[in-house]
């Protein structure tokens, strides 16, 4: 296994499946996370330079469950506000004895950091619009929990795909498996990177895309990543691309509905979020188990 988890491409199919299997050990029969004092001597720093709820908290909880000490780095109260660079910041944490840095940053700085600080382990917790490998792992785990395997499935991803690091890492991750079909759908201006994809195909008609789908992954509009003001009529957008109960009727009856959060209820209705098909809340819980597995493996290697 590589020393750092910078991209899901750092993992082989076997390593992806091993991490998912290993993560199952951290959840007991009642669905509670096991607390194992496996790494009492290790220090994990949670360095988030973009907002986060699920990823940041689940890494902190996962590290705590494994007995690590956790440094909760808060950029707003840090010397970054006094002009210090991310390199000096992480180097300072390294000099203080931090063993593993969980990093979310709007820019692609993680590779350079990992090269300049070889003693520290780096886990990518979100790199701009580029990648989010642990999200892909928990998404794949959630699909396997419900469908046993990814092989033969029809998977639809809808929403603001151009700005979605969730989509890019997920696509890289599932390229290891024999999914039957992968369909990208959404407003053409939010799917420009996916018009002629290397794998899968683009279908602008969302209802057509949903025909016989086994898995539907919905994504919010990431307003914060648009370079210019988005001139969008929300009602027209919802008519075409919001996953509603009636649109869900086009998918298979046992289709699972996913969303990485946060949910804005533009891309999905509350009724679908609350429906029996929705596994969105399970994705959140799987985030802790996957991050316990990732931290354990990368702290031991
Ligand atoms: N939470 C996910 C991310 O960090 C998705 C989102 O923000 O819409 O990329």
GROMACS .gro file of C-alpha atoms and ligand atoms in nm:
model
  310
    1UNK     CA    1   0.000   0.000   0.000
    2UNK     CA    2   0.121   0.353  -0.080
    3UNK     CA    3   0.241   0.564   0.216
    4UNK     CA    4  -0.022   0.835   0.159
    5UNK     CA    5  -0.380   0.835   0.034
    6UNK     CA    6  -0.370   1.123  -0.213
    7UNK     CA    7  -0.608   0.981  -0.472
    8UNK     CA    8  -0.825   0.672  -0.504
    9UNK     CA    9  -0.595   0.585  -0.796
   10UNK     CA   10  -0.329   0.511  -0.528
   11UNK     CA   11  -0.532   0.201  -0.438
   12UNK     CA   12  -0.569  -0.123  -0.633
   13UNK     CA   13  -0.908  -0.293  -0.657
   14UNK     CA   14  -0.789  -0.545  -0.393
   15UNK     CA   15  -0.688  -0.262  -0.158
   16UNK     CA   16  -1.025  -0.091  -0.206
   17UNK     CA   17  -1.210  -0.414  -0.125
   18UNK     CA   18  -0.976  -0.487   0.168
   19UNK     CA   19  -1.040  -0.142   0.322
   20UNK     CA   20  -1.416  -0.191   0.285
   21UNK     CA   21  -1.402  -0.538   0.442
   22UNK     CA   22  -1.176  -0.411   0.720
   23UNK     CA   23  -1.414  -0.118   0.788
   24UNK     CA   24  -1.695  -0.366   0.862
   25UNK     CA   25  -1.498  -0.481   1.170
   26UNK     CA   26  -1.540  -0.139   1.324
   27UNK     CA   27  -1.921  -0.155   1.335
   28UNK     CA   28  -2.086  -0.393   1.583
   29UNK     CA   29  -2.416  -0.579   1.534
   30UNK     CA   30  -2.612  -0.287   1.680
   31UNK     CA   31  -2.453  -0.045   1.434
   32UNK     CA   32  -2.225   0.117   1.696
   33UNK     CA   33  -1.863   0.197   1.623
   34UNK     CA   34  -1.611  -0.009   1.814
   35UNK     CA   35  -1.358   0.177   2.023
   36UNK     CA   36  -1.016   0.011   1.996
   37UNK     CA   37  -0.717   0.166   2.164
   38UNK     CA   38  -0.490   0.067   1.874
   39UNK     CA   39  -0.279   0.380   1.826
   40UNK     CA   40  -0.248   0.562   2.162
   41UNK     CA   41   0.095   0.698   2.064
   42UNK     CA   42  -0.018   0.849   1.731
   43UNK     CA   43  -0.119   1.211   1.669
   44UNK     CA   44  -0.359   1.294   1.386
   45UNK     CA   45  -0.409   1.655   1.270
   46UNK     CA   46  -0.735   1.748   1.100
   47UNK     CA   47  -0.636   2.039   0.873
   48UNK     CA   48  -0.945   2.169   0.692
   49UNK     CA   49  -0.901   2.482   0.483
   50UNK     CA   50  -1.254   2.459   0.337
   51UNK     CA   51  -1.585   2.407   0.520
   52UNK     CA   52  -1.679   2.054   0.625
   53UNK     CA   53  -1.921   1.883   0.859
   54UNK     CA   54  -1.927   1.512   0.779
   55UNK     CA   55  -1.572   1.454   0.659
   56UNK     CA   56  -1.403   1.656   0.934
   57UNK     CA   57  -1.613   1.519   1.218
   58UNK     CA   58  -1.594   1.162   1.096
   59UNK     CA   59  -1.213   1.173   1.072
   60UNK     CA   60  -1.197   1.318   1.426
   61UNK     CA   61  -1.437   1.054   1.561
   62UNK     CA   62  -1.256   0.776   1.373
   63UNK     CA   63  -0.916   0.885   1.508
   64UNK     CA   64  -1.059   0.911   1.861
   65UNK     CA   65  -1.218   0.565   1.835
   66UNK     CA   66  -0.872   0.426   1.748
   67UNK     CA   67  -0.711   0.587   2.054
   68UNK     CA   68  -0.519   0.857   1.862
   69UNK     CA   69  -0.476   1.212   1.988
   70UNK     CA   70  -0.648   1.454   1.751
   71UNK     CA   71  -0.536   1.810   1.673
   72UNK     CA   72  -0.838   1.999   1.547
   73UNK     CA   73  -0.678   2.268   1.334
   74UNK     CA   74  -0.906   2.567   1.290
   75UNK     CA   75  -0.787   2.782   1.001
   76UNK     CA   76  -0.983   3.089   1.115
   77UNK     CA   77  -0.794   3.107   1.446
   78UNK     CA   78  -0.458   2.999   1.305
   79UNK     CA   79  -0.147   3.183   1.188
   80UNK     CA   80  -0.274   3.136   0.830
   81UNK     CA   81  -0.469   3.455   0.916
   82UNK     CA   82  -0.130   3.620   0.988
   83UNK     CA   83  -0.001   3.529   0.643
   84UNK     CA   84   0.152   3.187   0.710
   85UNK     CA   85   0.143   2.947   0.413
   86UNK     CA   86  -0.005   2.597   0.421
   87UNK     CA   87   0.351   2.461   0.384
   88UNK     CA   88   0.478   2.641   0.695
   89UNK     CA   89   0.160   2.545   0.882
   90UNK     CA   90   0.187   2.173   0.810
   91UNK     CA   91   0.565   2.178   0.865
   92UNK     CA   92   0.501   2.328   1.211
   93UNK     CA   93   0.259   2.044   1.291
   94UNK     CA   94   0.520   1.796   1.163
   95UNK     CA   95   0.786   1.945   1.393
   96UNK     CA   96   0.544   1.911   1.686
   97UNK     CA   97   0.525   1.536   1.624
   98UNK     CA   98   0.202   1.497   1.425
   99UNK     CA   99   0.215   1.155   1.256
  100UNK     CA  100  -0.071   1.188   1.009
  101UNK     CA  101  -0.226   1.492   0.844
  102UNK     CA  102  -0.584   1.479   0.713
  103UNK     CA  103  -0.593   1.766   0.466
  104UNK     CA  104  -0.873   1.947   0.286
  105UNK     CA  105  -0.755   2.237   0.072
  106UNK     CA  106  -0.906   2.432  -0.220
  107UNK     CA  107  -0.582   2.397  -0.418
  108UNK     CA  108  -0.371   2.099  -0.525
  109UNK     CA  109  -0.103   2.129  -0.256
  110UNK     CA  110  -0.113   1.782  -0.105
  111UNK     CA  111   0.140   1.612  -0.337
  112UNK     CA  112   0.404   1.879  -0.283
  113UNK     CA  113   0.344   1.868   0.093
  114UNK     CA  114   0.375   1.489   0.097
  115UNK     CA  115   0.703   1.508  -0.095
  116UNK     CA  116   0.853   1.777   0.126
  117UNK     CA  117   0.749   1.608   0.453
  118UNK     CA  118   0.827   1.239   0.398
  119UNK     CA  119   0.792   1.141   0.766
  120UNK     CA  120   0.429   1.248   0.780
  121UNK     CA  121   0.140   1.046   0.637
  122UNK     CA  122  -0.111   1.247   0.428
  123UNK     CA  123  -0.475   1.159   0.372
  124UNK     CA  124  -0.665   1.366   0.116
  125UNK     CA  125  -0.998   1.484   0.262
  126UNK     CA  126  -1.093   1.697  -0.038
  127UNK     CA  127  -0.871   1.863  -0.300
  128UNK     CA  128  -1.054   2.154  -0.468
  129UNK     CA  129  -1.292   2.020  -0.732
  130UNK     CA  130  -1.040   1.744  -0.810
  131UNK     CA  131  -1.067   1.454  -0.569
  132UNK     CA  132  -1.213   1.314  -0.247
  133UNK     CA  133  -1.088   0.954  -0.214
  134UNK     CA  134  -1.238   0.860   0.124
  135UNK     CA  135  -1.581   0.974   0.003
  136UNK     CA  136  -1.545   0.736  -0.293
  137UNK     CA  137  -1.454   0.452  -0.054
  138UNK     CA  138  -1.758   0.511   0.165
  139UNK     CA  139  -1.980   0.543  -0.144
  140UNK     CA  140  -1.852   0.212  -0.282
  141UNK     CA  141  -1.898   0.050   0.061
  142UNK     CA  142  -2.257   0.176   0.078
  143UNK     CA  143  -2.334   0.030  -0.266
  144UNK     CA  144  -2.175  -0.305  -0.174
  145UNK     CA  145  -2.371  -0.310   0.157
  146UNK     CA  146  -2.696  -0.294  -0.043
  147UNK     CA  147  -2.616  -0.462  -0.374
  148UNK     CA  148  -2.336  -0.704  -0.266
  149UNK     CA  149  -2.116  -0.595  -0.556
  150UNK     CA  150  -2.081  -0.323  -0.817
  151UNK     CA  151  -2.070  -0.569  -1.102
  152UNK     CA  152  -2.365  -0.551  -1.342
  153UNK     CA  153  -2.519  -0.237  -1.188
  154UNK     CA  154  -2.662   0.062  -1.368
  155UNK     CA  155  -2.538   0.374  -1.188
  156UNK     CA  156  -2.668   0.726  -1.257
  157UNK     CA  157  -2.496   1.041  -1.129
  158UNK     CA  158  -2.692   1.367  -1.156
  159UNK     CA  159  -2.624   1.729  -1.068
  160UNK     CA  160  -2.336   1.975  -1.079
  161UNK     CA  161  -2.077   1.724  -1.198
  162UNK     CA  162  -1.820   1.974  -1.324
  163UNK     CA  163  -1.747   2.098  -0.970
  164UNK     CA  164  -1.782   1.763  -0.801
  165UNK     CA  165  -1.471   1.598  -0.655
  166UNK     CA  166  -1.712   1.332  -0.527
  167UNK     CA  167  -1.794   1.238  -0.886
  168UNK     CA  168  -1.435   1.234  -1.011
  169UNK     CA  169  -1.307   1.011  -0.728
  170UNK     CA  170  -1.613   0.786  -0.749
  171UNK     CA  171  -1.564   0.737  -1.124
  172UNK     CA  172  -1.193   0.660  -1.071
  173UNK     CA  173  -1.284   0.412  -0.796
  174UNK     CA  174  -1.554   0.225  -0.987
  175UNK     CA  175  -1.341   0.204  -1.301
  176UNK     CA  176  -1.187  -0.098  -1.119
  177UNK     CA  177  -1.521  -0.283  -1.130
  178UNK     CA  178  -1.747  -0.422  -1.404
  179UNK     CA  179  -2.044  -0.191  -1.366
  180UNK     CA  180  -2.299  -0.248  -1.641
  181UNK     CA  181  -2.353   0.118  -1.721
  182UNK     CA  182  -2.262   0.455  -1.583
  183UNK     CA  183  -2.479   0.750  -1.689
  184UNK     CA  184  -2.402   1.115  -1.619
  185UNK     CA  185  -2.699   1.352  -1.620
  186UNK     CA  186  -2.760   1.716  -1.535
  187UNK     CA  187  -2.774   2.067  -1.675
  188UNK     CA  188  -2.538   2.075  -1.978
  189UNK     CA  189  -2.355   2.378  -1.836
  190UNK     CA  190  -2.278   2.181  -1.519
  191UNK     CA  191  -2.167   1.869  -1.704
  192UNK     CA  192  -1.927   2.005  -1.965
  193UNK     CA  193  -1.649   1.767  -1.850
  194UNK     CA  194  -1.882   1.469  -1.886
  195UNK     CA  195  -2.023   1.520  -2.239
  196UNK     CA  196  -1.775   1.271  -2.388
  197UNK     CA  197  -1.651   1.077  -2.087
  198UNK     CA  198  -1.380   0.811  -2.097
  199UNK     CA  199  -1.616   0.571  -1.925
  200UNK     CA  200  -1.995   0.590  -1.922
  201UNK     CA  201  -2.213   0.831  -2.120
  202UNK     CA  202  -2.395   1.161  -2.080
  203UNK     CA  203  -2.776   1.167  -2.099
  204UNK     CA  204  -2.926   1.519  -2.059
  205UNK     CA  205  -3.279   1.379  -2.022
  206UNK     CA  206  -3.277   1.278  -1.655
  207UNK     CA  207  -3.589   1.059  -1.677
  208UNK     CA  208  -3.434   0.866  -1.965
  209UNK     CA  209  -3.109   0.835  -1.768
  210UNK     CA  210  -3.303   0.689  -1.473
  211UNK     CA  211  -3.459   0.400  -1.668
  212UNK     CA  212  -3.385   0.077  -1.473
  213UNK     CA  213  -3.120   0.242  -1.257
  214UNK     CA  214  -2.990   0.045  -0.955
  215UNK     CA  215  -2.805   0.337  -0.795
  216UNK     CA  216  -2.878   0.710  -0.825
  217UNK     CA  217  -2.622   0.952  -0.685
  218UNK     CA  218  -2.753   1.308  -0.652
  219UNK     CA  219  -2.529   1.613  -0.609
  220UNK     CA  220  -2.601   1.971  -0.503
  221UNK     CA  221  -2.517   2.278  -0.710
  222UNK     CA  222  -2.178   2.391  -0.570
  223UNK     CA  223  -2.244   2.766  -0.593
  224UNK     CA  224  -1.914   2.843  -0.419
  225UNK     CA  225  -1.714   2.697  -0.711
  226UNK     CA  226  -1.878   2.891  -0.995
  227UNK     CA  227  -1.652   3.160  -1.139
  228UNK     CA  228  -1.938   3.382  -1.256
  229UNK     CA  229  -2.291   3.433  -1.125
  230UNK     CA  230  -2.511   3.142  -1.213
  231UNK     CA  231  -2.809   3.260  -1.415
  232UNK     CA  232  -3.045   2.976  -1.337
  233UNK     CA  233  -3.418   2.950  -1.296
  234UNK     CA  234  -3.444   2.712  -1.001
  235UNK     CA  235  -3.798   2.596  -1.082
  236UNK     CA  236  -3.697   2.500  -1.437
  237UNK     CA  237  -3.386   2.330  -1.298
  238UNK     CA  238  -3.593   2.133  -1.046
  239UNK     CA  239  -3.840   2.028  -1.316
  240UNK     CA  240  -3.560   1.873  -1.516
  241UNK     CA  241  -3.304   1.755  -1.261
  242UNK     CA  242  -3.454   1.733  -0.911
  243UNK     CA  243  -3.499   1.371  -0.804
  244UNK     CA  244  -3.868   1.359  -0.708
  245UNK     CA  245  -4.089   1.063  -0.620
  246UNK     CA  246  -4.237   1.063  -0.971
  247UNK     CA  247  -3.895   1.065  -1.142
  248UNK     CA  248  -3.776   0.795  -0.902
  249UNK     CA  249  -4.052   0.578  -1.053
  250UNK     CA  250  -3.836   0.544  -1.369
  251UNK     CA  251  -3.559   0.366  -1.174
  252UNK     CA  252  -3.577   0.007  -1.047
  253UNK     CA  253  -3.811  -0.034  -0.747
  254UNK     CA  254  -3.514  -0.127  -0.526
  255UNK     CA  255  -3.282   0.148  -0.654
  256UNK     CA  256  -3.074   0.309  -0.383
  257UNK     CA  257  -3.050   0.689  -0.360
  258UNK     CA  258  -2.724   0.845  -0.252
  259UNK     CA  259  -2.599   1.197  -0.176
  260UNK     CA  260  -2.265   1.297  -0.019
  261UNK     CA  261  -2.426   1.591   0.168
  262UNK     CA  262  -2.487   1.866   0.239
  263UNK     CA  263  -2.836   1.835   0.087
  264UNK     CA  264  -3.000   2.152  -0.045
  265UNK     CA  265  -3.339   1.999  -0.148
  266UNK     CA  266  -3.297   2.149  -0.495
  267UNK     CA  267  -3.132   1.834  -0.633
  268UNK     CA  268  -3.361   1.597  -0.435
  269UNK     CA  269  -3.701   1.636  -0.267
  270UNK     CA  270  -3.748   1.580   0.107
  271UNK     CA  271  -3.982   1.289   0.023
  272UNK     CA  272  -3.707   1.108  -0.170
  273UNK     CA  273  -3.448   1.189   0.099
  274UNK     CA  274  -3.682   1.028   0.355
  275UNK     CA  275  -3.790   0.739   0.131
  276UNK     CA  276  -3.703   0.373   0.188
  277UNK     CA  277  -3.473   0.389  -0.115
  278UNK     CA  278  -3.255   0.654   0.046
  279UNK     CA  279  -2.923   0.536   0.193
  280UNK     CA  280  -2.797   0.890   0.248
  281UNK     CA  281  -2.788   0.864   0.627
  282UNK     CA  282  -2.608   0.528   0.603
  283UNK     CA  283  -2.342   0.697   0.390
  284UNK     CA  284  -2.275   0.932   0.682
  285UNK     CA  285  -2.234   0.643   0.928
  286UNK     CA  286  -2.020   0.449   0.679
  287UNK     CA  287  -1.791   0.753   0.668
  288UNK     CA  288  -1.675   0.682   1.025
  289UNK     CA  289  -1.613   0.310   0.962
  290UNK     CA  290  -1.423   0.376   0.637
  291UNK     CA  291  -1.210   0.644   0.801
  292UNK     CA  292  -1.129   0.411   1.092
  293UNK     CA  293  -1.011   0.155   0.835
  294UNK     CA  294  -0.812   0.412   0.636
  295UNK     CA  295  -0.645   0.559   0.946
  296UNK     CA  296  -0.560   0.212   1.081
  297UNK     CA  297  -0.404   0.093   0.756
  298UNK     CA  298  -0.210   0.413   0.685
  299UNK     CA  299  -0.091   0.454   1.046
  300UNK     CA  300   0.040   0.096   1.043
  301UNK     CA  301   0.214   0.101   0.704
  302LIG     N1  302  -1.935   1.715   0.087
  302LIG     C1  303  -1.895   1.693  -0.050
  302LIG     C2  304  -1.760   1.755  -0.078
  302LIG     O1  305  -1.693   1.796   0.014
  302LIG     C3  306  -1.998   1.732  -0.149
  302LIG     C4  307  -2.046   1.874  -0.149
  302LIG     O2  308  -1.988   1.960  -0.081
  302LIG     O3  309  -2.144   1.899  -0.221
  302LIG     O4  310  -1.718   1.761  -0.193
   0.00000   0.00000   0.00000
